[in-house]
Structure formats: C-alpha cells, structure tokens
mmCIF file of C-alpha atoms in Angstrom:
data_model
loop_
_atom_site.group_PDB
_atom_site.id
_atom_site.type_symbol
_atom_site.label_atom_id
_atom_site.label_comp_id
_atom_site.label_asym_id
_atom_site.label_seq_id
_atom_site.Cartn_x
_atom_site.Cartn_y
_atom_site.Cartn_z
ATOM 1 C CA MET A 1 -10.964 -45.971 5.943
ATOM 2 C CA LEU A 2 -10.582 -48.148 3.282
ATOM 3 C CA PHE A 3 -7.936 -51.177 3.218
ATOM 4 C CA PHE A 4 -7.050 -53.024 -0.196
ATOM 5 C CA ASP A 5 -5.488 -56.497 -0.339
ATOM 6 C CA ARG A 6 -4.144 -56.866 -3.811
ATOM 7 C CA SER A 7 -2.899 -60.287 -3.189
ATOM 8 C CA GLY A 8 -6.009 -61.769 -5.132
ATOM 9 C CA GLN A 9 -9.872 -61.197 -5.902
ATOM 10 C CA THR A 10 -12.002 -59.919 -3.481
ATOM 11 C CA ASN A 11 -13.917 -62.463 -1.841
ATOM 12 C CA GLU A 12 -15.247 -60.802 1.512
ATOM 13 C CA ILE A 13 -15.152 -57.027 2.799
ATOM 14 C CA TRP A 14 -15.021 -56.619 6.534
ATOM 15 C CA TYR A 15 -16.431 -53.436 8.402
ATOM 16 C CA TYR A 16 -15.740 -52.276 11.719
ATOM 17 C CA GLU A 17 -18.163 -49.502 13.038
ATOM 18 C CA ILE A 18 -16.014 -47.262 15.448
ATOM 19 C CA PRO A 19 -18.759 -46.757 18.343
ATOM 20 C CA LEU A 20 -19.065 -43.208 19.683
ATOM 21 C CA PRO A 21 -17.658 -42.291 22.878
ATOM 22 C CA GLU A 22 -19.739 -42.174 25.712
ATOM 23 C CA GLY A 23 -21.903 -39.107 25.668
ATOM 24 C CA ARG A 24 -21.245 -38.104 22.230
ATOM 25 C CA LYS A 25 -24.317 -38.638 19.052
ATOM 26 C CA THR A 26 -21.741 -37.977 16.278
ATOM 27 C CA PHE A 27 -18.185 -36.926 15.394
ATOM 28 C CA THR A 28 -17.852 -32.958 14.335
ATOM 29 C CA LYS A 29 -15.226 -30.479 13.018
ATOM 30 C CA THR A 30 -15.023 -29.152 16.563
ATOM 31 C CA LYS A 31 -15.112 -32.493 18.210
ATOM 32 C CA PRO A 32 -13.237 -34.957 15.574
ATOM 33 C CA ILE A 33 -12.281 -38.591 15.827
ATOM 34 C CA GLN A 34 -9.161 -39.220 17.542
ATOM 35 C CA ASP A 35 -6.508 -41.774 17.520
ATOM 36 C CA GLU A 36 -7.436 -43.205 20.353
ATOM 37 C CA ASP A 37 -10.767 -44.045 19.058
ATOM 38 C CA PHE A 38 -9.445 -46.398 16.850
ATOM 39 C CA ALA A 39 -7.645 -48.672 19.658
ATOM 40 C CA GLU A 40 -10.301 -51.463 19.615
ATOM 41 C CA CYS A 41 -10.378 -51.573 15.850
ATOM 42 C CA VAL A 42 -6.715 -51.635 15.716
ATOM 43 C CA ALA A 43 -6.660 -54.765 18.379
ATOM 44 C CA TRP A 44 -9.497 -56.614 16.515
ATOM 45 C CA TRP A 45 -7.425 -56.316 13.368
ATOM 46 C CA LYS A 46 -4.940 -58.743 14.078
ATOM 47 C CA ASN A 47 -7.663 -61.328 14.898
ATOM 48 C CA ARG A 48 -10.737 -60.492 12.911
ATOM 49 C CA GLU A 49 -14.134 -62.244 13.918
ATOM 50 C CA GLU A 50 -17.549 -60.776 13.669
ATOM 51 C CA ASN A 51 -19.108 -59.049 16.828
ATOM 52 C CA GLU A 52 -21.237 -56.317 17.762
ATOM 53 C CA GLN A 53 -19.012 -53.739 16.053
ATOM 54 C CA ALA A 54 -17.325 -55.848 13.191
ATOM 55 C CA TYR A 55 -19.123 -57.292 10.131
ATOM 56 C CA LYS A 56 -18.425 -58.539 7.046
ATOM 57 C CA TYR A 57 -20.030 -58.950 3.457
ATOM 58 C CA ASN A 58 -19.483 -61.805 1.231
ATOM 59 C CA PHE A 59 -18.371 -60.123 -1.907
ATOM 60 C CA ARG A 60 -17.810 -63.282 -4.179
ATOM 61 C CA GLU A 61 -21.150 -65.061 -2.884
ATOM 62 C CA ALA A 62 -22.921 -61.678 -3.938
ATOM 63 C CA TYR A 63 -21.247 -61.495 -7.196
ATOM 64 C CA LYS A 64 -22.246 -65.027 -8.190
ATOM 65 C CA GLN A 65 -25.800 -64.231 -7.004
ATOM 66 C CA ALA A 66 -25.986 -61.212 -8.876
ATOM 67 C CA ILE A 67 -24.577 -62.786 -12.354
ATOM 68 C CA LYS A 68 -27.178 -65.680 -11.996
ATOM 69 C CA GLU A 69 -29.831 -63.274 -11.515
ATOM 70 C CA ALA A 70 -28.536 -60.713 -14.077
ATOM 71 C CA THR A 71 -27.690 -62.981 -16.879
ATOM 72 C CA PRO A 72 -31.520 -63.535 -18.023
ATOM 73 C CA HIS A 73 -32.086 -60.320 -18.294
ATOM 74 C CA TRP A 74 -28.762 -59.285 -20.267
ATOM 75 C CA ASP A 75 -29.666 -62.324 -22.230
ATOM 76 C CA ALA A 76 -33.347 -61.213 -22.969
ATOM 77 C CA GLY A 77 -31.602 -57.574 -23.910
ATOM 78 C CA LYS A 78 -29.249 -59.128 -26.360
ATOM 79 C CA LYS A 79 -31.884 -61.404 -27.900
ATOM 80 C CA ALA A 80 -33.973 -57.897 -28.107
ATOM 81 C CA GLU A 81 -31.335 -56.062 -29.908
ATOM 82 C CA GLU A 82 -30.649 -58.991 -32.420
ATOM 83 C CA THR A 83 -34.255 -58.826 -33.346
ATOM 84 C CA ALA A 84 -34.404 -55.039 -33.571
ATOM 85 C CA ASN A 85 -31.176 -55.008 -35.720
ATOM 86 C CA GLN A 86 -32.597 -57.716 -38.046
ATOM 87 C CA LEU A 87 -35.684 -55.612 -38.349
ATOM 88 C CA ALA A 88 -33.645 -52.659 -39.002
ATOM 89 C CA LYS A 89 -32.394 -54.739 -41.763
ATOM 90 C CA THR A 90 -35.829 -55.604 -43.230
ATOM 91 C CA VAL A 91 -36.725 -52.002 -43.417
ATOM 92 C CA LYS A 92 -33.551 -51.093 -45.370
ATOM 93 C CA GLU A 93 -34.365 -54.078 -47.990
ATOM 94 C CA LEU A 94 -37.978 -53.199 -48.127
ATOM 95 C CA ALA A 95 -37.340 -49.590 -48.605
ATOM 96 C CA GLU A 96 -34.468 -50.793 -51.486
ATOM 97 C CA LYS A 97 -37.621 -52.694 -53.100
ATOM 98 C CA ILE A 98 -39.761 -49.765 -52.708
ATOM 99 C CA GLN A 99 -37.469 -47.351 -54.543
ATOM 100 C CA SER A 100 -36.818 -50.270 -57.280
ATOM 101 C CA LEU A 101 -41.047 -50.739 -57.818
ATOM 102 C CA GLN A 102 -40.818 -46.601 -58.118
ATOM 103 C CA ASN A 103 -38.277 -46.468 -60.807
ATOM 104 C CA SER A 104 -39.781 -49.101 -62.762
ATOM 105 C CA ILE A 105 -42.908 -46.445 -63.311
ATOM 106 C CA LEU A 106 -41.999 -45.267 -66.461
ATOM 107 C CA ASP A 107 -43.949 -42.368 -68.535
ATOM 108 C CA PHE A 108 -45.286 -45.101 -71.200
ATOM 109 C CA SER A 109 -46.182 -47.647 -68.749
ATOM 110 C CA LEU A 110 -49.743 -48.692 -68.857
ATOM 111 C CA PRO A 111 -52.188 -47.391 -66.435
ATOM 112 C CA LYS A 112 -52.814 -51.186 -65.118
ATOM 113 C CA GLU A 113 -49.490 -51.808 -64.420
ATOM 114 C CA VAL A 114 -48.890 -48.321 -62.919
ATOM 115 C CA THR A 115 -51.934 -49.037 -60.390
ATOM 116 C CA GLN A 116 -50.572 -52.640 -59.609
ATOM 117 C CA ILE A 117 -47.026 -51.394 -59.009
ATOM 118 C CA LYS A 118 -48.538 -48.475 -56.676
ATOM 119 C CA ASN A 119 -50.581 -51.019 -54.993
ATOM 120 C CA LYS A 120 -47.598 -53.313 -54.008
ATOM 121 C CA ILE A 121 -45.830 -50.030 -53.106
ATOM 122 C CA GLU A 122 -48.333 -49.297 -50.486
ATOM 123 C CA LEU A 123 -48.319 -52.904 -49.016
ATOM 124 C CA LEU A 124 -44.578 -52.581 -48.885
ATOM 125 C CA LYS A 125 -44.978 -49.534 -47.138
ATOM 126 C CA ASP A 126 -47.197 -50.928 -44.708
ATOM 127 C CA GLU A 127 -44.639 -53.754 -44.117
ATOM 128 C CA VAL A 128 -42.064 -51.177 -43.287
ATOM 129 C CA LYS A 129 -44.237 -49.263 -40.762
ATOM 130 C CA GLN A 130 -45.031 -52.521 -39.034
ATOM 131 C CA ALA A 131 -41.275 -53.686 -38.888
ATOM 132 C CA GLN A 132 -40.289 -50.029 -37.840
ATOM 133 C CA THR A 133 -42.898 -50.304 -34.842
ATOM 134 C CA GLU A 134 -41.757 -53.547 -33.783
ATOM 135 C CA GLU A 135 -38.166 -52.595 -33.980
ATOM 136 C CA GLN A 136 -38.644 -49.584 -31.786
ATOM 137 C CA ILE A 137 -40.681 -52.085 -29.265
ATOM 138 C CA GLN A 138 -37.678 -54.371 -29.306
ATOM 139 C CA ARG A 139 -35.116 -51.755 -28.752
ATOM 140 C CA GLU A 140 -37.115 -50.772 -25.508
ATOM 141 C CA ILE A 141 -37.177 -54.370 -24.340
ATOM 142 C CA ALA A 142 -33.471 -54.459 -25.072
ATOM 143 C CA LYS A 143 -33.194 -51.120 -23.016
ATOM 144 C CA ASN A 144 -35.157 -52.232 -20.286
ATOM 145 C CA GLU A 145 -33.760 -55.855 -19.833
ATOM 146 C CA LYS A 146 -29.927 -54.434 -20.119
ATOM 147 C CA ALA A 147 -31.383 -51.870 -17.297
ATOM 148 C CA LYS A 148 -32.872 -54.524 -15.061
ATOM 149 C CA GLY A 149 -29.722 -56.470 -15.096
ATOM 150 C CA ASP A 150 -27.492 -53.776 -14.759
ATOM 151 C CA ALA A 151 -29.442 -52.786 -11.657
ATOM 152 C CA ILE A 152 -28.810 -56.178 -10.244
ATOM 153 C CA TYR A 153 -25.531 -56.310 -10.763
ATOM 154 C CA TRP A 154 -24.034 -52.730 -9.868
ATOM 155 C CA VAL A 155 -25.445 -52.871 -6.914
ATOM 156 C CA ILE A 156 -22.818 -55.236 -5.176
ATOM 157 C CA TYR A 157 -20.147 -52.472 -5.707
ATOM 158 C CA ASN A 158 -21.933 -50.466 -2.999
ATOM 159 C CA ILE A 159 -19.697 -50.630 -0.210
ATOM 160 C CA ASP A 160 -22.291 -48.503 2.143
ATOM 161 C CA ARG A 161 -23.308 -51.657 4.220
ATOM 162 C CA LYS A 162 -25.315 -50.928 7.546
ATOM 163 C CA ASN A 163 -24.460 -52.712 10.688
ATOM 164 C CA PRO A 164 -26.511 -55.925 10.603
ATOM 165 C CA ASN A 165 -25.863 -55.961 14.167
ATOM 166 C CA VAL A 166 -27.411 -52.560 15.363
ATOM 167 C CA GLN A 167 -30.927 -53.511 16.547
ATOM 168 C CA GLN A 168 -32.294 -49.619 16.721
ATOM 169 C CA ASP A 169 -33.593 -48.329 13.718
ATOM 170 C CA PHE A 170 -33.841 -44.474 13.173
ATOM 171 C CA GLU A 171 -37.669 -44.659 12.217
ATOM 172 C CA HIS A 172 -38.222 -45.994 15.884
ATOM 173 C CA LEU A 173 -36.217 -43.577 18.120
ATOM 174 C CA PRO A 174 -38.042 -41.566 20.740
ATOM 175 C CA PRO A 175 -39.346 -38.339 19.020
ATOM 176 C CA GLU A 176 -37.513 -36.273 21.091
ATOM 177 C CA GLN A 177 -34.207 -38.272 20.076
ATOM 178 C CA LEU A 178 -35.438 -37.859 16.456
ATOM 179 C CA VAL A 179 -35.807 -34.382 17.087
ATOM 180 C CA ALA A 180 -32.136 -34.080 18.874
ATOM 181 C CA ASP A 181 -30.471 -36.066 15.698
ATOM 182 C CA ILE A 182 -32.213 -33.703 12.939
ATOM 183 C CA LEU A 183 -31.303 -30.578 14.853
ATOM 184 C CA GLU A 184 -27.583 -31.934 15.006
ATOM 185 C CA LYS A 185 -27.464 -32.717 11.420
ATOM 186 C CA ASP A 186 -28.901 -29.142 10.764
ATOM 187 C CA LYS A 187 -26.291 -27.558 12.932
ATOM 188 C CA ARG A 188 -23.631 -30.001 10.989
ATOM 189 C CA ILE A 189 -25.034 -28.909 7.614
ATOM 190 C CA SER A 190 -24.731 -25.114 8.388
ATOM 191 C CA GLU A 191 -21.220 -25.619 9.522
ATOM 192 C CA ILE A 192 -20.424 -27.293 6.141
ATOM 193 C CA MET A 193 -22.294 -24.255 4.326
ATOM 194 C CA ALA A 194 -20.360 -21.686 6.450
ATOM 195 C CA ASP A 195 -17.086 -23.629 5.467
ATOM 196 C CA ILE A 196 -18.104 -23.373 2.065
ATOM 197 C CA LYS A 197 -19.082 -19.689 1.911
ATOM 198 C CA SER A 198 -15.778 -18.731 3.478
ATOM 199 C CA MET A 199 -13.844 -20.639 0.784
ATOM 200 C CA LEU A 200 -15.818 -19.244 -2.076
ATOM 201 C CA GLU A 201 -15.089 -15.812 -0.429
ATOM 202 C CA GLY A 202 -11.702 -16.545 0.091
#
C-alpha cells in the first residue's frame, strides 16, 4: 500500500514489511492477506519508529546526493553537445566555401587556377571529414554522459527498497528451502497463467 502526504515535498519514505503469519511462506490467491494481518502496522502508524519491520528511506538526502553526482555528467554532456553543434556549424560553413570555390571554376579559367582551386577544395573536404568525425565523437560523448547522469538520478525514484533489517539472504538459504521457494514460485506462476488463459478464453 502507498500513502501520499501532499502537504509538502517528499523528505523521507516509510516502509513497513508485514510479517507472514506463522507457518506461511507467502500470500497466495487461495490464501490472501487478511485485514488482521495489518493490525501491527496500523498500531505502529500512530507512533512511527524504525524497528525490524519498519524502516525509512531518506529521499531528500538521496536526491541531493544524486544531483551532486549526476550534475558533472550532465554538464559534460551539455558541453559535448555544444561542441558538436559548433562542429556541425563549421561543417556547414566549409561546405559553403567548397560550393563557392566550385562555382568559381569557369570554362575559361586557366588550368593553373583550376588546379589551385581544386587543391583548396580537397583540403576543405579533408577538414569537413575531420569535423564530421569529431562531431560524431562529441555527440556520442554527450549521449553517454547524459545516460550516466540519468542512471544516477532516476534510480532514486525506484521505491522498491528491501528491508535492511533482514539478515538472511536468499542466496544463503538452505538448499531444501531454496527448492521449496522455487517450487512455490512456479506454482504461483502456474496459477497466474491459468487465470490469464481463462480470461483470454472468456
């Protein structure tokens, strides 16, 4: 369940992990969560403190840290984008110079002059290629730096936060419990797929 407080900006997010009833490994369609399972959470809500089931995420602190870490990447991306745009402008100007030189070659132009103009055109074409290559490099840098900054920033909005008070990791469970958990998940997947198939056929 999610509860939103619209009185101001989000500074922290509270989590409460409802423990499974004794003897249960999960809630299922046939054995769903009941109203009474929320009793401890409701009592806790009136006087919220961290405990084994309750924990909070300091969103404002994470936000400030993310901005601090992401900004250098965003700035680098903007700088690379500006450089790329300037190079694109240079390519356009060089192309105009090439066109102007090509237009200056007339039927009655002296062979020596034509050769000199063609040599200038070739040099300008080389400059165009170099500028285009550098432009592509800068655009790639801009793209990568923005992606790095975004990856740092947007992850703070992922509200899937695991309970830090849980000591037992899934990977370190006994093999028999791992197998039981996998079988239980497979069973649940089968139930969901059966429901989907039933809806599609209906």
